[in-house]
Short mmCIF file of C-alpha atoms in Angstrom, two decimals:
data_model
loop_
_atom_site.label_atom_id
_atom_site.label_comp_id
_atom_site.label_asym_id
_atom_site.label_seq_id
_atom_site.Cartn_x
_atom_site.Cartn_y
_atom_site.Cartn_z
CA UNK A 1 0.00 0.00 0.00
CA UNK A 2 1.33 3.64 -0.74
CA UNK A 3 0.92 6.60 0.30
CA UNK A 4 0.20 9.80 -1.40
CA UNK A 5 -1.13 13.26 -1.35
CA UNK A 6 -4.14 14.45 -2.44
CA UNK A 7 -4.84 18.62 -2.48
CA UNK A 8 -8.60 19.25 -2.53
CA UNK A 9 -10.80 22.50 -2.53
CA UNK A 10 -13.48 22.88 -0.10
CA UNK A 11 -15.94 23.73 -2.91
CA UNK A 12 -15.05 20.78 -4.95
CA UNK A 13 -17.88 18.58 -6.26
CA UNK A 14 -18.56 15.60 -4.33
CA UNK A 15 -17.48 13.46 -7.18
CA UNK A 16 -13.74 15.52 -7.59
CA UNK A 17 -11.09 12.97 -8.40
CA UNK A 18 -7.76 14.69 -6.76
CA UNK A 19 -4.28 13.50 -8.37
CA UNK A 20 -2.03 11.61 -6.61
CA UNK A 21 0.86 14.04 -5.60
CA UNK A 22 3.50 10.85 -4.84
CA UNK A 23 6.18 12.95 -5.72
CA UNK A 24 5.28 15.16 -3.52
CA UNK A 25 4.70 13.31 -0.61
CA UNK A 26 7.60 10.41 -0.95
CA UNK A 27 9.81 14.52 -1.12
CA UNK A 28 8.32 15.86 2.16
CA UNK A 29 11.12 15.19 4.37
CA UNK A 30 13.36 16.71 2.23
CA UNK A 31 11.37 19.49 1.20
CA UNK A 32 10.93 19.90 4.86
CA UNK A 33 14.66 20.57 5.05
CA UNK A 34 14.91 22.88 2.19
CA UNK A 35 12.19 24.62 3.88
CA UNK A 36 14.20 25.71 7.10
CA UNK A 37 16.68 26.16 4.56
CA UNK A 38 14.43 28.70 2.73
CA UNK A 39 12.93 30.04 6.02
CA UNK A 40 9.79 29.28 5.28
CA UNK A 41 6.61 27.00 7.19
CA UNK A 42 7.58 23.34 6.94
CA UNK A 43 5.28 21.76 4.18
CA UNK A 44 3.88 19.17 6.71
CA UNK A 45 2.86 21.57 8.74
CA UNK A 46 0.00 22.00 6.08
CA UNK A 47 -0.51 18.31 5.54
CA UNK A 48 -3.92 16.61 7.20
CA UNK A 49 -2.93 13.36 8.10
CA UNK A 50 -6.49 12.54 9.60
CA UNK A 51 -7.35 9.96 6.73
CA UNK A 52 -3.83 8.31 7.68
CA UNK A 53 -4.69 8.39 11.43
CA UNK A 54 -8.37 6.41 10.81
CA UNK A 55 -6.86 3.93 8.82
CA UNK A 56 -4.48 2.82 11.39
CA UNK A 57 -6.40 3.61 13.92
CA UNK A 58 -7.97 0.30 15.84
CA UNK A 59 -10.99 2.08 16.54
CA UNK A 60 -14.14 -0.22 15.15
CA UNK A 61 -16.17 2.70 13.35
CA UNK A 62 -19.31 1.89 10.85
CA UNK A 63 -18.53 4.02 7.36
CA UNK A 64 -21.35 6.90 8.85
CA UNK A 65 -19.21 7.38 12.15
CA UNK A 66 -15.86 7.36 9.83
CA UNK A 67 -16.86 10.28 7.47
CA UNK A 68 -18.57 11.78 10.92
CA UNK A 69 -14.75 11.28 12.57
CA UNK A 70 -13.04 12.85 9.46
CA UNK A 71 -15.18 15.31 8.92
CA UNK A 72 -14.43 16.76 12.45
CA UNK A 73 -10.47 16.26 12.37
CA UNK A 74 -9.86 17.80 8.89
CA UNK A 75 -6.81 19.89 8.38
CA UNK A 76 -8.36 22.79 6.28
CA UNK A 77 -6.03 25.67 5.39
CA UNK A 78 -5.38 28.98 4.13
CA UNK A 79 -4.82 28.70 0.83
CA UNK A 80 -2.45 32.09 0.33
CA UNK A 81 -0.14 30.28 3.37
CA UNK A 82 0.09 27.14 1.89
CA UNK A 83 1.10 29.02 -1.76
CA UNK A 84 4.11 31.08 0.40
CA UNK A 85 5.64 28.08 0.73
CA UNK A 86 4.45 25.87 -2.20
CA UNK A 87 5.73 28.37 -4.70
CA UNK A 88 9.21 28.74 -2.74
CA UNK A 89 9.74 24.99 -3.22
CA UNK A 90 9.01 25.04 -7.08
CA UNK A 91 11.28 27.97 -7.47
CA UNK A 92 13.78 26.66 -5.46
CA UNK A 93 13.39 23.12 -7.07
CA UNK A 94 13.17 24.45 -10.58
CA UNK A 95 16.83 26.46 -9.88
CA UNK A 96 18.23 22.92 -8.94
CA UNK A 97 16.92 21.17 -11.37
CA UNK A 98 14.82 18.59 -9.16
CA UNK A 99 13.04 15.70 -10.33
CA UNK A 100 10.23 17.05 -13.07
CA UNK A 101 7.78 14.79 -11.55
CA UNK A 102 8.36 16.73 -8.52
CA UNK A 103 8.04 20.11 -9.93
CA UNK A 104 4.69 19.30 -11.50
CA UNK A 105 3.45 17.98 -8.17
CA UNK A 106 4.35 21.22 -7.22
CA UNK A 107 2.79 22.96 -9.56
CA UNK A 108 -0.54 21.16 -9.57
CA UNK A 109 -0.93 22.08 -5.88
CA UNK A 110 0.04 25.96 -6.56
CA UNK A 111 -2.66 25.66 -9.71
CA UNK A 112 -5.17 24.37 -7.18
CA UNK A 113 -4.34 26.56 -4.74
CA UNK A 114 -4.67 29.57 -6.96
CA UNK A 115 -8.13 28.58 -7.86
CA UNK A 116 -8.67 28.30 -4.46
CA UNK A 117 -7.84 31.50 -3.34
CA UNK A 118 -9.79 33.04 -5.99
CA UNK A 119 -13.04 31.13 -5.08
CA UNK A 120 -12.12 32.17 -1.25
CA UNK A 121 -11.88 28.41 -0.37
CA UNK A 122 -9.89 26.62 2.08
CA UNK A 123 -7.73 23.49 0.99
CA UNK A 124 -6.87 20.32 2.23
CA UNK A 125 -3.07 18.97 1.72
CA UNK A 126 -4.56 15.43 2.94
CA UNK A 127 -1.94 12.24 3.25
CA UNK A 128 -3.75 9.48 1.98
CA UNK A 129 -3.17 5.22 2.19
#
């Protein structure tokens, strides 16, 4: 099983089918580091890792009471603080010529987070099994 993240909008449609931002997420450590580097908030500190959390969790919950349990531990966020240090990253990672699977992870989420902004929406960075 592997882990990835997924960047939603809080006026997506229910039926929204979020990328899978592997790149991104199998990077966060490291980005993490350039981050300090860049003095700039640490990319996990925008990530909600309440779908990770349930899924390990050994708590015996019907579907209703899991979407009930996520619903009320979701990590929304300001999407303008999440783009400070999104679009950091990509310049920083374009300049070194990172992986371009990486930079269009990166991209994606500023694109998303653009849109969000615009529509006055919050966002979700969530870490998903």
């Amino acid at each position: 099983m592997s882990t990835v993240l997924w960047i939603t909008l809080e006026n997506d449609p229910d039926d929204f089918a979020p990328d899978d931002l592997a790149f991104l997420y199998d990077s966060m450590d490291a980005l993490d580091e350039k981050c300090a580097t860049l003095d700039v908030v640490a990319l996990t500190e925008f990530v909600d890792f309440s779908d990770m959390e349930l899924n390990v969790s050994e708590d015996d919950m019907d579907e209703d009471e899991a979407e009930q349990w996520l619903a009320e531990n979701a990590k929304w966020v300001n999407p303008a603080e999440l783009l400070a240090t999104l679009r950091v990253l990509e310049q920083a990672a374009v300049e070194a010529s990172d992986d371009e699977d990486l930079i269009e992870d990166l991209r994606y989420c500023i694109e998303r987070c653009e849109t969000a902004e615009q529509d006055a929406a919050r966002v979700r960075l969530i870490a998903v099994m």
